[in-house]
Amino acid sequence: MRNLLDPTDLTIDEINQIIDLALDIISHREKYSEACKGSKLATLFYEPSTRTRLSFTAAMMELGGNVIGFSDANSSSASKGETVADTVRVLSCFADIIAMRHPKEGAPMVATQYATVPVINAGDGGHSHPTQTLTDLLTIKREKDRFDNLTVGFCGDLKFGRTVHSLIKALRRYKNVKFILISPDELKLPDYIKYDVFGEKIQFEETHSLEEAMPKLDVLYMTRIQKERFDSEEAYNRLKNSFILNTDKLLTAKKDMIILHPLPRVNEITYEVDNDPRACYFRQVENGKFVRMALIYTLLKWKKEGCTATNNHQIIEGTPCRYSRCISSIEPVKHLYKLSENGIYRCIYCEGPLENR
Ligand code: NCD
């Protein structure tokens, strides 16, 4: 069975297949109106969401399927102390496919160890968000018609921004993509991406200045400072106004640059920018529904065909992960580590390094 926990669970060909299917859905909506008739999607959302949950719901409804689930951990048995493992075992009896969002990193990975139906990661803590990545890729495809030869600027909270982590993992596989990472020092990209994902071959620069990066960019990916992931309110208040994109700052941008944002926005893009034709973030939201339709349809089809994933990672058991945001800190799981491309063993749940070896 195939799940989607990380964008790299899909090959480039499979991503292209899902994007092509999304494009076909956009042009022939009627053809897919009963494509998942009789199937149920369960949305297990332990963390707030507007777009992602409703876009999964709308996607399944437009495929003729049904949706069950919860949008708040307090209204589920999690509030009585039920583990993710047990909730997922139960939901596998009711649904054909699960989309899960959880504040702990790696929770959807735990779900895959117990579910008997495909699991989609709809955002796990500050770690990954692969369906936002598919959304972003479909938007880039529709707006720029290519993934190669792009200079992409990521601006804002690159430390906790899970959409950034996942999109970088996806884009680094294309040819001649350059990355410009624009953030304050405290919100720089985590080391596991800088060293393991980028490695030696990928070109990237880090800067504090959006103005300096602007003229070079083909894609500007703005993000919100992730207030809920900060340990101190003081640190959030100090960093919350780090970058504000306004029409003046866009004067030096390329005429065909595109501005993406996973939304919700707080104050990092002023409202006047919305009228600029380069602002794509509301078109991006709609793409999210179409690409989730394509993903649900594909995972259910693969399930029927008995398609399995090829996993070449070397896995070992180790000491408990020391990262408090990792799901392994609260669920009774095996402490497993996979060998990264750079020769470092990383926790399979949160990608933190194995210590005390
Ligand atoms: C993002 C998320 O949840 O990570 N939102 C989304 O899914 N569109 C970005 C964010 O919350 O800032």
Coordinates of C-alpha atoms and ligand atoms in Angstrom, one line a residue:
M1 CA 0.0 0.0 0.0
R2 CA 1.2 3.5 -0.7
N3 CA 1.0 6.5 1.7
L4 CA 2.1 10.1 1.4
L5 CA 4.2 11.2 4.4
D6 CA 6.9 13.2 2.5
P7 CA 7.1 14.5 -1.0
T8 CA 10.0 12.1 -1.7
D9 CA 7.7 9.2 -1.2
L10 CA 6.7 10.0 -4.8
T11 CA 9.1 9.7 -7.7
I12 CA 9.4 12.6 -10.1
D13 CA 7.4 10.6 -12.6
E14 CA 4.6 9.9 -10.1
I15 CA 4.5 13.6 -9.2
N16 CA 4.2 14.4 -12.9
Q17 CA 1.4 11.8 -13.2
I18 CA -0.5 13.4 -10.3
I19 CA -0.1 16.9 -11.7
D20 CA -1.2 15.8 -15.1
L21 CA -4.2 14.2 -13.6
A22 CA -5.0 17.4 -11.7
L23 CA -4.8 19.3 -15.0
D24 CA -7.2 16.9 -16.6
I25 CA -9.6 17.2 -13.7
I26 CA -9.5 21.0 -14.1
S27 CA -10.5 20.7 -17.8
H28 CA -13.0 17.8 -17.4
R29 CA -14.6 18.2 -14.0
E30 CA -17.7 16.2 -15.0
K31 CA -15.6 13.1 -15.9
Y32 CA -14.5 12.7 -12.3
S33 CA -17.7 13.5 -10.5
E34 CA -18.2 9.8 -9.5
A35 CA -14.6 8.7 -9.6
C36 CA -14.5 7.8 -5.9
K37 CA -18.2 7.0 -5.4
G38 CA -18.7 4.7 -2.4
S39 CA -15.4 5.6 -0.8
K40 CA -14.8 7.4 2.5
L41 CA -12.1 9.8 3.5
A42 CA -11.4 10.3 7.2
T43 CA -9.9 13.7 8.1
L44 CA -8.2 13.4 11.5
F45 CA -7.2 16.9 12.4
Y46 CA -5.5 17.3 15.8
E47 CA -4.4 20.9 14.9
P48 CA -6.3 23.9 13.5
S49 CA -6.8 24.1 9.8
T50 CA -9.1 25.9 7.4
R51 CA -7.8 25.4 3.9
T52 CA -6.2 22.0 4.1
R53 CA -9.1 20.2 5.8
L54 CA -11.8 21.9 3.8
S55 CA -9.8 21.4 0.6
F56 CA -9.5 17.6 1.4
T57 CA -13.3 17.6 2.1
A58 CA -14.2 19.5 -1.1
A59 CA -11.8 17.3 -3.1
M60 CA -13.5 14.0 -1.9
M61 CA -17.0 15.5 -2.4
E62 CA -16.1 16.5 -6.0
L63 CA -15.0 12.9 -6.6
G64 CA -18.4 11.7 -5.5
G65 CA -17.0 10.2 -2.2
N66 CA -17.9 10.9 1.4
V67 CA -16.0 12.4 4.3
I68 CA -15.9 11.6 8.1
G69 CA -13.6 12.8 10.8
F70 CA -12.9 15.4 13.4
S71 CA -11.3 18.9 13.2
D72 CA -10.3 19.3 16.8
A73 CA -8.4 16.9 19.1
N74 CA -10.7 17.9 22.0
S75 CA -13.7 16.4 20.2
S76 CA -11.9 13.1 19.6
S77 CA -10.9 10.3 22.0
A78 CA -7.4 11.8 22.0
S79 CA -8.8 14.0 24.9
K80 CA -9.4 10.8 26.8
G81 CA -5.8 9.7 26.3
E82 CA -6.2 7.5 23.2
T83 CA -3.0 7.0 21.2
V84 CA -2.7 7.8 17.5
A85 CA -2.1 4.1 17.0
D86 CA -5.4 3.1 18.4
T87 CA -7.4 5.9 16.8
V88 CA -6.0 5.0 13.4
R89 CA -6.8 1.3 13.9
V90 CA -10.4 2.2 14.7
L91 CA -10.7 4.6 11.7
S92 CA -9.3 2.0 9.3
C93 CA -12.5 0.1 10.0
F94 CA -14.6 3.0 8.9
A95 CA -12.7 4.7 6.1
D96 CA -10.9 3.9 2.8
I97 CA -8.2 6.6 3.2
I98 CA -7.0 8.9 6.0
A99 CA -5.7 12.4 6.0
M100 CA -4.0 13.4 9.3
R101 CA -2.7 16.6 10.7
H102 CA -1.0 16.5 14.1
P103 CA 1.2 18.9 16.2
K104 CA 3.8 16.2 16.8
E105 CA 6.4 15.5 14.1
G106 CA 6.1 12.0 12.7
A107 CA 2.5 11.3 13.9
P108 CA 1.3 10.3 10.4
M109 CA 4.3 7.9 10.2
V110 CA 3.0 6.2 13.3
A111 CA -0.4 6.1 11.7
T112 CA 1.0 4.1 8.8
Q113 CA 2.3 1.5 11.1
Y114 CA -1.2 0.7 12.3
A115 CA -3.6 1.7 9.5
T116 CA -4.8 -0.8 6.9
V117 CA -5.7 2.1 4.5
P118 CA -3.5 4.7 2.9
V119 CA -2.4 7.6 5.1
I120 CA -1.8 11.2 3.9
N121 CA 0.3 13.6 6.0
A122 CA -1.7 16.8 6.1
G123 CA 1.0 18.5 8.2
D124 CA 3.0 17.2 11.1
G125 CA 4.3 19.9 13.5
G126 CA 7.1 21.9 12.0
H127 CA 8.2 19.0 9.9
S128 CA 6.5 18.3 6.6
H129 CA 3.4 19.1 4.5
P130 CA 3.5 17.2 1.3
T131 CA 0.0 18.0 0.0
Q132 CA 0.9 21.7 0.2
T133 CA 3.9 20.9 -1.9
L134 CA 1.8 19.2 -4.5
T135 CA -0.4 22.4 -4.4
D136 CA 2.7 24.6 -4.8
L137 CA 4.1 22.4 -7.7
L138 CA 0.8 22.5 -9.6
T139 CA 0.7 26.3 -9.2
I140 CA 4.3 26.6 -10.4
K141 CA 3.5 24.3 -13.4
R142 CA 0.4 26.4 -14.3
E143 CA 2.1 29.8 -13.8
K144 CA 5.6 29.1 -15.1
D145 CA 5.2 25.8 -17.0
R146 CA 8.5 24.4 -15.7
F147 CA 10.3 23.2 -12.6
D148 CA 13.9 23.3 -14.0
N149 CA 16.0 26.5 -14.2
L150 CA 14.2 28.4 -11.4
T151 CA 15.6 30.7 -8.7
V152 CA 13.3 30.3 -5.7
G153 CA 13.3 32.6 -2.7
F154 CA 11.9 31.3 0.6
C155 CA 11.1 34.1 3.0
G156 CA 10.1 34.2 6.6
D157 CA 10.0 31.3 9.1
L158 CA 12.2 28.7 7.5
K159 CA 12.8 26.9 10.8
F160 CA 9.2 25.9 11.7
G161 CA 7.6 26.3 8.2
R162 CA 6.8 22.8 7.2
T163 CA 5.6 23.9 3.8
V164 CA 9.1 25.2 3.1
H165 CA 10.8 22.0 4.2
S166 CA 8.6 19.9 1.9
L167 CA 8.8 22.1 -1.1
I168 CA 12.6 22.3 -0.9
K169 CA 12.8 18.5 -0.8
A170 CA 10.6 18.3 -3.9
L171 CA 12.3 21.1 -5.9
R172 CA 15.9 20.0 -5.2
R173 CA 15.3 17.0 -7.5
Y174 CA 14.9 19.2 -10.6
K175 CA 17.6 20.6 -12.8
N176 CA 19.4 23.9 -12.0
V177 CA 17.1 25.1 -9.3
K178 CA 18.7 27.7 -7.1
F179 CA 17.5 28.5 -3.6
I180 CA 17.7 31.8 -1.8
L181 CA 16.8 31.4 1.9
I182 CA 15.7 34.7 3.4
S183 CA 15.2 34.6 7.2
P184 CA 16.3 36.0 10.5
D185 CA 19.2 34.0 12.1
E186 CA 16.8 32.5 14.6
L187 CA 14.5 31.1 11.9
K188 CA 17.0 29.6 9.5
L189 CA 16.4 26.3 7.8
P190 CA 17.0 23.3 10.0
D191 CA 20.4 21.5 9.6
Y192 CA 18.9 18.3 8.4
I193 CA 17.7 20.0 5.3
K194 CA 20.7 22.1 4.8
Y195 CA 23.2 19.3 5.1
D196 CA 21.2 16.2 4.1
V197 CA 18.7 17.5 1.5
F198 CA 20.9 20.1 -0.1
G199 CA 24.2 18.2 0.2
E200 CA 27.1 19.5 -1.9
K201 CA 25.3 19.6 -5.3
I202 CA 22.5 22.1 -4.6
Q203 CA 23.1 25.8 -4.9
F204 CA 21.8 27.9 -2.1
E205 CA 22.4 31.2 -0.4
E206 CA 21.2 32.6 2.9
T207 CA 20.4 36.2 3.5
H208 CA 18.6 38.5 5.8
S209 CA 17.5 40.8 3.0
L210 CA 14.4 40.4 0.9
E211 CA 15.3 43.5 -1.0
E212 CA 18.7 42.0 -2.0
A213 CA 17.2 38.7 -3.2
M214 CA 14.2 40.2 -5.0
P215 CA 15.6 40.9 -8.5
K216 CA 17.0 37.4 -8.8
L217 CA 13.8 35.5 -8.1
D218 CA 11.5 33.6 -10.4
V219 CA 9.4 32.4 -7.5
L220 CA 9.0 34.2 -4.1
Y221 CA 7.6 31.9 -1.4
M222 CA 6.4 34.0 1.5
T223 CA 5.6 32.4 4.8
R224 CA 4.0 33.3 8.1
I225 CA 6.1 33.4 11.3
Q226 CA 4.7 30.2 13.0
K227 CA 3.6 31.7 16.3
E228 CA 2.3 28.3 17.7
R229 CA 5.7 26.7 17.5
F230 CA 7.6 29.3 19.6
D231 CA 8.6 28.5 23.1
S232 CA 8.4 32.1 24.2
E233 CA 6.0 34.9 23.3
E234 CA 8.9 37.4 23.6
A235 CA 10.8 35.7 20.8
Y236 CA 7.7 35.7 18.6
N237 CA 7.1 39.4 19.2
R238 CA 10.6 40.2 18.3
L239 CA 10.5 38.3 15.0
K240 CA 6.9 38.7 13.9
N241 CA 7.5 41.7 11.7
S242 CA 10.8 40.5 10.2
F243 CA 9.5 40.6 6.6
I244 CA 6.6 42.5 5.1
L245 CA 6.1 42.4 1.3
N246 CA 4.6 45.5 -0.1
T247 CA 4.3 47.0 -3.6
D248 CA 7.4 49.1 -3.1
K249 CA 9.5 46.1 -2.5
L250 CA 8.1 44.5 -5.7
L251 CA 9.5 47.3 -7.9
T252 CA 12.8 45.5 -8.5
A253 CA 11.2 42.1 -9.0
K254 CA 11.1 40.4 -12.4
K255 CA 7.9 41.1 -14.4
D256 CA 7.1 37.4 -14.5
M257 CA 8.1 36.5 -10.9
I258 CA 5.3 34.7 -9.1
I259 CA 4.4 35.2 -5.4
L260 CA 3.3 32.1 -3.5
H261 CA 2.1 31.8 0.1
P262 CA 0.5 28.7 1.7
L263 CA -1.8 30.9 3.7
P264 CA -3.0 31.9 6.3
R265 CA -1.3 35.3 6.0
V266 CA -0.9 37.4 9.1
N267 CA 0.9 40.6 8.1
E268 CA 3.8 39.4 5.8
I269 CA 2.1 40.5 2.6
T270 CA 0.1 43.8 2.5
Y271 CA -3.4 43.7 1.0
E272 CA -2.4 46.0 -1.9
V273 CA 0.0 43.3 -3.2
D274 CA -3.1 41.1 -3.9
N275 CA -3.9 43.2 -6.9
D276 CA -0.6 42.6 -8.5
P277 CA -0.9 39.9 -11.2
R278 CA 2.2 38.2 -9.8
A279 CA 0.3 37.4 -6.6
C280 CA -0.8 33.8 -7.0
Y281 CA -1.8 32.7 -3.5
F282 CA -5.5 32.6 -4.0
R283 CA -5.1 30.7 -7.3
Q284 CA -2.8 28.4 -5.3
V285 CA -5.6 27.6 -2.9
E286 CA -7.8 26.4 -5.7
N287 CA -5.0 24.3 -7.1
G288 CA -4.9 22.6 -3.7
K289 CA -8.3 21.2 -4.1
F290 CA -7.6 19.8 -7.6
V291 CA -4.3 18.3 -6.7
R292 CA -5.8 16.6 -3.6
M293 CA -8.5 15.2 -5.9
A294 CA -5.8 13.8 -8.1
L295 CA -3.9 12.4 -5.0
I296 CA -6.9 10.7 -3.4
Y297 CA -7.9 9.2 -6.7
T298 CA -4.3 7.9 -7.3
L299 CA -3.8 6.5 -3.8
L300 CA -7.1 4.6 -3.9
K301 CA -6.3 3.3 -7.4
W302 CA -2.8 2.2 -6.2
K303 CA -4.4 0.5 -3.2
K304 CA -6.8 -1.5 -5.5
E305 CA -3.8 -2.5 -7.7
G306 CA -1.8 -3.6 -4.7
C307 CA 1.0 -1.1 -5.5
T308 CA 3.7 -1.0 -2.8
A309 CA 6.5 1.5 -2.2
T310 CA 10.2 0.7 -2.7
N311 CA 12.1 1.7 0.4
N312 CA 15.9 1.6 0.1
H313 CA 16.7 3.2 3.5
Q314 CA 18.8 1.3 5.9
I315 CA 16.9 1.3 9.2
I316 CA 18.3 0.6 12.7
E317 CA 16.8 0.7 16.2
G318 CA 18.4 3.2 18.5
T319 CA 18.1 5.2 21.8
P320 CA 14.9 7.3 22.2
C321 CA 14.9 10.5 20.1
R322 CA 15.8 13.5 22.2
Y323 CA 13.5 15.9 20.3
S324 CA 10.5 16.8 22.5
R325 CA 8.4 17.7 19.4
C326 CA 8.8 14.1 18.0
I327 CA 5.8 11.8 18.2
S328 CA 8.0 9.2 19.8
S329 CA 8.1 11.3 23.0
I330 CA 4.4 10.5 23.6
E331 CA 3.5 7.3 21.6
P332 CA 4.8 3.8 22.4
V333 CA 6.8 3.4 19.3
K334 CA 10.1 1.6 18.3
H335 CA 12.9 4.2 18.2
L336 CA 14.0 3.7 14.5
Y337 CA 16.6 5.6 12.6
K338 CA 17.3 5.7 8.8
L339 CA 20.6 6.3 7.2
S340 CA 20.6 9.7 5.4
E341 CA 22.4 10.4 2.1
N342 CA 25.0 12.2 4.2
G343 CA 25.8 9.1 6.3
I344 CA 23.9 10.4 9.4
Y345 CA 21.3 8.3 11.2
R346 CA 18.1 10.3 11.5
C347 CA 14.9 9.5 13.5
I348 CA 12.3 8.1 11.0
Y349 CA 9.6 10.3 12.7
C350 CA 11.1 13.8 13.0
E351 CA 14.5 13.4 11.2
G352 CA 16.4 14.5 14.3
P353 CA 19.9 13.0 14.5
L354 CA 20.7 9.8 16.5
E355 CA 22.8 10.7 19.5
N356 CA 24.8 8.6 21.9
R357 CA 25.9 6.1 19.3
Ligands
NCD1 C1 0.3 26.0 6.3 C2 0.4 25.0 7.4 O1 -0.5 24.6 8.0 O2 1.6 24.6 7.6 N1 -1.0 26.2 5.9 C3 -1.6 25.4 5.0 O3 -1.7 24.2 5.2 N2 -2.1 26.0 3.9 C4 1.1 27.2 6.5 C5 0.9 28.0 7.8 O4 0.1 27.6 8.7 O5 1.5 29.0 8.0

